[in-house]
C-alpha positions in Angstrom: -38.9 -14.5 -6.5 -40.2 -17.5 -8.4 -38.2 -20.0 -9.9 -39.5 -22.8 -12.7 -37.6 -25.7 -13.9 -39.4 -28.4 -16.2 -37.7 -31.7 -16.2 -37.1 -34.3 -18.8 -40.0 -36.1 -17.9 -41.9 -32.9 -17.7 -42.0 -32.8 -13.8 -42.4 -28.9 -13.1 -40.7 -27.5 -9.8 -41.4 -24.2 -8.8 -39.9 -22.5 -6.0 -40.1 -19.1 -3.8 -37.5 -17.8 -1.4 -38.6 -16.2 1.7 -35.4 -15.4 3.7 -36.9 -13.8 6.7 -38.8 -17.3 7.8 -37.3 -20.2 9.4 -39.6 -22.8 7.5 -40.3 -24.4 4.3 -43.4 -26.0 2.9 -43.3 -28.3 0.2 -46.3 -29.8 -1.8 -46.4 -32.4 -4.3 -49.1 -31.7 -6.5 -50.9 -34.4 -8.6 -53.3 -33.9 -11.5 -55.8 -36.3 -10.4 -59.3 -36.1 -8.5 -62.8 -37.1 -8.8 -63.2 -35.4 -12.2 -61.0 -37.7 -13.9 -62.9 -40.9 -12.2 -65.7 -42.7 -14.0 -68.7 -43.6 -11.8 -67.5 -47.2 -11.0 -64.2 -45.9 -9.3 -65.6 -42.5 -7.9 -63.7 -42.0 -4.9 -60.3 -44.0 -5.8 -58.2 -40.5 -5.9 -59.2 -40.0 -2.2 -58.8 -43.7 -1.4 -55.1 -43.3 -2.9 -54.4 -40.4 -0.8 -55.0 -42.4 2.2 -53.1 -45.3 1.1 -49.9 -43.0 0.6 -49.7 -42.8 4.4 -49.7 -47.0 4.9 -46.2 -47.6 4.3 -43.5 -48.0 2.1 -40.6 -50.0 1.1 -38.5 -48.3 3.6 -41.2 -46.9 6.0 -43.9 -48.2 8.1 -47.0 -46.4 8.7 -45.6 -45.6 12.0 -42.5 -44.1 10.8 -44.3 -41.9 8.1 -46.3 -40.4 11.2 -43.5 -40.0 13.4 -40.5 -38.6 11.5 -41.7 -35.4 11.0 -43.2 -35.4 14.4 -40.1 -35.7 15.9 -38.6 -32.6 14.2 -41.8 -30.3 14.9 -42.8 -30.7 11.3 -46.4 -31.0 9.8 -47.6 -33.6 6.9 -50.8 -33.8 5.5 -52.6 -34.3 2.1 -56.2 -33.7 0.5 -57.9 -34.6 -2.5 -60.1 -32.1 -4.8 -62.0 -32.4 -7.9 -59.4 -31.9 -9.9 -56.0 -32.6 -8.1 -54.5 -34.1 -5.0 -52.0 -32.4 -2.9 -49.5 -34.0 -0.2 -47.5 -31.4 1.8 -45.3 -31.0 4.5 -43.9 -28.0 6.5 -40.7 -28.1 8.4 -37.9 -26.0 9.7 -35.5 -25.3 6.8 -32.7 -27.5 8.2 -35.1 -30.4 7.9 -36.1 -29.8 4.2 -34.3 -33.0 3.1 -36.4 -35.1 5.3 -39.5 -33.6 4.1 -38.7 -34.2 0.6 -37.2 -37.8 0.8 -40.3 -38.6 2.9 -42.9 -37.3 0.4 -41.1 -38.8 -2.6 -40.9 -42.1 -0.8 -44.8 -42.0 -0.1 -45.8 -41.1 -3.7 -43.4 -43.5 -5.8 -42.9 -46.6 -3.4 -46.1 -47.0 -1.3 -46.9 -50.6 -1.0 -50.5 -50.9 -1.7 -50.7 -54.0 1.0 -54.1 -55.9 0.6 -54.5 -55.6 4.3 -53.7 -52.1 4.5 -56.1 -51.4 1.7 -59.0 -53.2 3.8 -58.6 -51.5 6.9 -58.3 -48.0 5.1 -61.4 -49.1 3.3 -63.1 -49.0 6.8 -61.7 -45.7 7.7 -63.2 -44.0 4.6 -66.8 -45.5 5.2 -66.5 -43.9 8.5 -65.6 -40.8 7.0 -68.5 -41.0 4.4 -70.8 -41.5 7.3 -69.4 -38.6 9.4 -69.8 -36.7 6.0 -73.4 -37.5 5.6 -73.9 -36.5 9.5 -72.7 -33.0 8.4 -75.5 -31.5 6.4 -73.8 -28.1 6.0 -71.0 -29.8 4.2 -73.3 -32.3 2.4 -75.5 -29.8 1.0 -72.5 -28.3 -1.3 -72.1 -31.9 -2.8 -75.8 -32.0 -3.6 -75.7 -28.7 -5.3 -72.7 -29.7 -7.8 -74.2 -32.9 -8.6 -77.7 -31.0 -9.3 -76.1 -28.4 -11.7 -73.7 -30.7 -13.3 -75.9 -33.8 -13.4 -74.2 -36.8 -15.2 -70.9 -35.1 -15.3 -67.9 -36.3 -13.2 -67.5 -32.6 -11.7 -70.8 -33.2 -10.1 -69.3 -36.4 -8.5 -68.6 -36.5 -4.6 -64.6 -36.2 -3.9 -65.1 -39.0 -1.2 -66.9 -41.5 -3.4 -69.9 -43.6 -2.2 -70.2 -46.5 0.2 -71.2 -48.9 -2.7 -68.1 -47.7 -4.9 -65.8 -47.7 -2.0 -66.6 -51.2 -1.0 -66.0 -52.5 -4.7 -62.5 -51.0 -5.2 -60.1 -53.9 -5.4 -56.3 -53.5 -5.0 -55.8 -54.1 -8.7 -58.2 -51.2 -9.7 -56.9 -49.0 -7.4 -53.2 -49.8 -8.4 -54.0 -49.4 -12.0 -55.5 -46.0 -11.2 -52.5 -45.2 -9.5 -50.1 -46.1 -12.3 -52.0 -44.4 -14.9 -52.6 -40.9 -12.9 -49.3 -40.7 -10.6 -47.3 -39.9 -13.6 -44.5 -37.7 -13.2 -45.5 -35.7 -15.9 -48.7 -34.8 -14.3 -46.9 -33.4 -11.1 -45.9 -30.0 -9.8 -43.8 -29.8 -6.6 -44.0 -26.3 -5.2 -41.4 -25.0 -2.5 -41.8 -21.9 -0.4 -39.9 -20.7 2.4 -36.3 -20.2 3.8 -34.5 -22.2 0.8 -32.6 -21.9 -2.3 -33.6 -23.1 -5.5 -30.7 -24.8 -6.5 -30.6 -26.8 -3.0 -34.1 -27.6 -3.9 -33.2 -29.1 -7.3 -30.3 -30.9 -5.7 -32.8 -32.7 -3.4 -35.8 -33.3 -5.6 -33.7 -34.0 -9.0 -32.9 -38.0 -7.7 -36.2 -38.3 -6.6 -37.7 -37.6 -10.0 -35.0 -38.0 -12.6 -35.2 -41.8 -12.7 -39.1 -41.4 -12.9 -40.3 -41.8 -16.7 -42.6 -39.1 -17.5 -43.3 -37.7 -21.1 -46.3 -36.3 -22.5 -49.5 -37.5 -21.0 -52.4 -35.6 -22.7 -55.9 -35.7 -21.1 -59.3 -35.2 -22.7 -61.5 -33.4 -20.4 -65.5 -32.5 -21.3 -66.8 -29.3 -20.1 -70.1 -29.8 -17.8 -73.3 -29.1 -19.5 -75.1 -26.5 -16.9 -78.7 -27.5 -15.7 -81.2 -25.6 -13.7 -82.4 -28.3 -10.8 -84.3 -28.1 -7.5 -82.8 -31.1 -5.4 -84.0 -31.2 -1.9 -83.0 -34.2 0.6 -85.4 -34.6 3.4 -83.2 -35.5 6.7 -84.0 -35.3 10.4 -81.9 -32.4 11.3 -82.8 -29.3 13.6 -82.0 -26.5 10.5 -82.9 -26.7 6.8 -79.2 -26.0 5.1 -79.8 -24.5 1.5 -77.8 -23.3 -1.4 -79.1 -21.0 -4.2 -77.0 -20.1 -7.2 -75.7 -20.7 -10.7 -72.8 -21.7 -12.8 -69.8 -19.5 -12.5 -66.7 -18.8 -14.2 -63.8 -20.7 -14.7 -60.1 -20.1 -13.1 -58.1 -17.8 -15.3 -61.5 -16.1 -17.0 -61.3 -12.4 -17.6 -64.0 -11.6 -15.4 -63.0 -13.9 -12.5 -62.1 -10.6 -10.4 -65.3 -9.0 -10.8 -67.0 -12.3 -9.6 -64.8 -12.3 -6.7 -65.9 -8.9 -5.8 -69.9 -9.8 -6.4 -69.1 -12.5 -4.0 -67.7 -10.5 -1.2 -70.3 -7.8 -1.3 -73.0 -10.4 -1.3 -72.1 -12.8 1.3 -68.2 -12.5 1.9 -67.9 -11.5 5.8 -69.5 -9.7 8.6 -70.1 -6.4 6.5 -71.8 -8.2 3.5 -75.3 -7.5 2.4 -76.7 -11.0 3.2 -75.1 -11.4 6.7 -76.4 -7.7 7.6 -79.6 -7.6 6.2 -80.7 -11.7 7.3 -78.5 -12.3 10.7 -78.0 -8.8 11.8 -81.2 -6.9 11.1 -83.6 -9.8 11.2 -82.1 -12.7 13.5 -83.2 -15.4 10.9 -80.0 -17.4 10.5 -76.9 -17.9 12.2 -75.1 -18.9 9.2 -75.4 -17.1 5.6 -72.4 -16.4 3.3 -71.9 -16.8 -0.6 -68.8 -18.4 -2.4 -67.6 -19.1 -5.8 -65.7 -22.2 -6.9 -63.5 -22.0 -10.1 -62.3 -25.3 -11.8 -60.6 -25.5 -15.4 -63.2 -25.0 -17.4 -66.5 -24.1 -15.1 -67.2 -22.8 -12.1 -69.9 -22.5 -9.2 -71.6 -19.3 -7.4 -73.6 -20.4 -4.5 -75.2 -18.5 -1.5 -75.7 -20.5 1.5 -78.0 -20.1 4.6 -78.7 -22.7 7.6 -81.9 -21.9 9.0 -85.2 -23.1 10.7 -88.0 -24.3 8.1 -90.5 -22.0 9.1 -88.0 -19.1 7.9 -87.1 -20.5 4.5 -89.5 -18.5 2.4 -88.4 -15.3 3.9 -84.9 -15.9 3.8 -85.0 -16.8 -0.1 -86.9 -13.9 -0.7 -84.2 -11.5 0.9 -81.4 -13.4 -0.6 -83.3 -12.8 -4.1 -84.0 -9.4 -3.2 -80.4 -8.4 -2.7 -79.0 -10.1 -6.1 -81.9 -8.2 -8.0 -81.2 -4.9 -6.1 -77.3 -5.3 -7.6 -78.8 -6.2 -11.1 -81.3 -3.0 -10.9 -79.2 -0.3 -8.9 -75.6 -1.9 -8.9 -73.4 -0.9 -5.8 -72.0 2.2 -4.3 -68.4 3.3 -4.6 -67.9 3.2 -1.1 -69.2 -0.6 -1.0 -66.9 -1.5 -3.8 -63.9 0.2 -2.4 -64.8 -1.9 0.9 -64.9 -5.0 -1.2 -61.6 -4.4 -2.8 -59.5 -3.7 0.5 -61.0 -6.7 2.0 -60.0 -9.0 -0.7 -56.3 -7.1 -0.7 -56.3 -7.8 2.9 -56.9 -11.4 2.9 -54.4 -11.8 -0.1 -51.6 -10.0 1.8 -52.5 -11.8 5.1 -52.3 -15.2 3.3 -48.7 -14.5 2.1 -47.6 -14.6 5.6 -47.9 -18.3 5.9 -45.7 -20.6 4.0 -48.2 -23.1 3.6 -50.5 -20.9 1.8 -47.7 -19.4 -0.6 -46.7 -22.9 -1.2 -50.3 -23.9 -2.3 -50.5 -20.7 -4.1 -47.6 -21.5 -6.4 -48.5 -24.9 -7.1 -52.4 -24.2 -7.7 -51.4 -21.3 -9.9 -48.9 -23.1 -11.9 -51.2 -26.1 -12.6 -53.9 -24.1 -13.7 -52.8 -21.2 -15.2 -49.2 -22.1 -16.4 -47.7 -19.3 -14.5 -47.7 -17.5 -10.9 -50.0 -14.7 -11.0 -48.0 -11.8 -8.9 -50.0 -10.3 -5.9 -49.1 -6.9 -7.4 -51.2 -8.3 -10.7 -54.0 -9.3 -8.7 -54.4 -6.1 -6.8 -54.1 -4.2 -10.2 -56.9 -6.0 -12.0 -59.0 -5.7 -8.6 -58.4 -2.1 -8.6 -59.8 -1.9 -12.3 -63.2 -3.2 -11.8 -66.0 -0.4 -11.7 -69.4 -0.4 -10.5 -70.7 -0.9 -14.1 -68.8 -3.8 -14.3 -70.4 -5.1 -11.1 -73.9 -4.5 -12.2 -73.1 -5.7 -15.7 -72.0 -9.3 -14.7 -74.5 -9.5 -12.1 -77.3 -9.0 -14.8 -75.4 -11.7 -17.0 -74.7 -14.3 -14.6 -77.0 -14.2 -11.7 -80.7 -14.0 -12.7 -83.0 -15.7 -10.2 -85.3 -17.2 -12.7 -82.1 -19.4 -13.7 -81.1 -20.2 -10.3 -80.7 -23.5 -8.9 -81.4 -24.9 -5.4 -80.2 -27.8 -3.1 -81.3 -28.5 0.3 -80.8 -30.9 3.2 -83.1 -31.0 6.2 -86.7 -30.9 7.1 -88.2 -28.8 4.6 -91.3 -30.6 2.7 -92.1 -27.5 0.3 -89.0 -27.8 -1.7 -90.7 -26.9 -4.9 -91.4 -23.3 -3.6 -88.3 -21.8 -5.2 -90.5 -20.7 -8.2 -93.1 -19.3 -6.2 -90.5 -17.1 -4.2 -89.1 -16.1 -7.4 -92.4 -15.4 -9.1 -93.3 -13.1 -6.1 -90.3 -11.2 -6.3 -90.2 -10.6 -10.2 
C-alpha cells in the first residue's frame, strides 16, 4: 500500500509499508542532473553529490561515514542525467538516524573550499578511471552523438576542463537553485508506518521554503551519426541503435519486450547467434534508456576488430528478421515471463522498491502497481512487436559509436547496404 503526502513547500513524501522485513530504505530524490547543466558547468550535479558527504554544521566527514556503519546500515548516492538520489538502508529501529543524517547532508553541508579542492581531485581521478573503461565510455559517446549539442548528450561526470574550472561560488549557486524542496521527493519502503515517517520528516522539510519552481526543458533533436574513438584497447567496443521512447510512452512495454527478445539475456537472439553459435564475442546485449521526453535503444558488443563486419551484419540480420518475419508466440511468451520474473524478484529488495517509488513518482506523477505492468505486458501481441520494430528500428537510420582500434569506422553504411 502506498501513501503520498505533498507538503506546503511541494516536497512529496511517498511510503510503502512492507511489514514482513526488518529493514527500511529511504531515498531523497532531487530533480537535478547533467540534463539541467549548461556546458560551462557540466558535471556540477555530480560534483555536488560528492560534496554532500564532506561534512555539515553538525557532522564531520568521518561522522557521516561512521554513523550508519556503526549500526550495520548502508549510505550511498548516485547522479543520473535527470535526477540525483541520496539513500540509506537500515534496520527499522534506526530509521530516525538515517532520516536525520540524509536531511543534514542535503540541507546543512558546508561546501568548505578545502573540501571542494580535495574532492575535485577525486573526481578527476574518477574521470580518468572512466576513460580507462571503454565498455562504459562508449555509452556516453553514443548518447552524445545522437543528441549532439543537447544537454542530454552531456556526460554525467563532466569533463576535466570544466571540473577544474568549477569554483565554490558556482557550485553553491547551482546547489541553491536546484536543491529546492519543491524539486524533491522522499521515498521510503520497508517495515515502517507512514505516520511515523511523516513525524520524522516533517521537521526536516517544513521550515524549508519551496513553492512552485517550473523548469523549461527542450526535447532533443535526434541525429544519425557514426562516431568512432580510436583507442589502444584489446577489443573494439561498439553500440549501434536509434532513438527510443520516453518514460510513460504508451508503447514502452512493447519496446521493453523487443529489447529483451533481441539482447536481454542468455536466451536472447543476439547472445545465442553471436556468442553461443559463433563464439565471436564475450559480451553482447541490447538496452533501452528512457527519459522525460526521449529515449535511446542500443545494441552493444565487445569484440576483436577483425570480427566487426561479421558481428554488425549479424546484428542487423536479427533486427531485419523481426521487422520482416516478426517473432513467434513462444518467444514472446518467454520474454514476458522474463520481464515479470525480473520485476517480482526486484520487489524482494527494499532498496529496489524505494527506488521504484521515487522514480515512478518523479516521472509519472504516480506509482505504477506491479499488477498494472503485468497486465500491459500481457496485452502485447506479436503484431505489436513487428509493427514497432518496423517503425523505430530501421537499420538505415541507425547510429554507431565505437571505442577501440578500429580503423574502418565508416563501414556501417557498407554493412547495411550489403544487408538490404
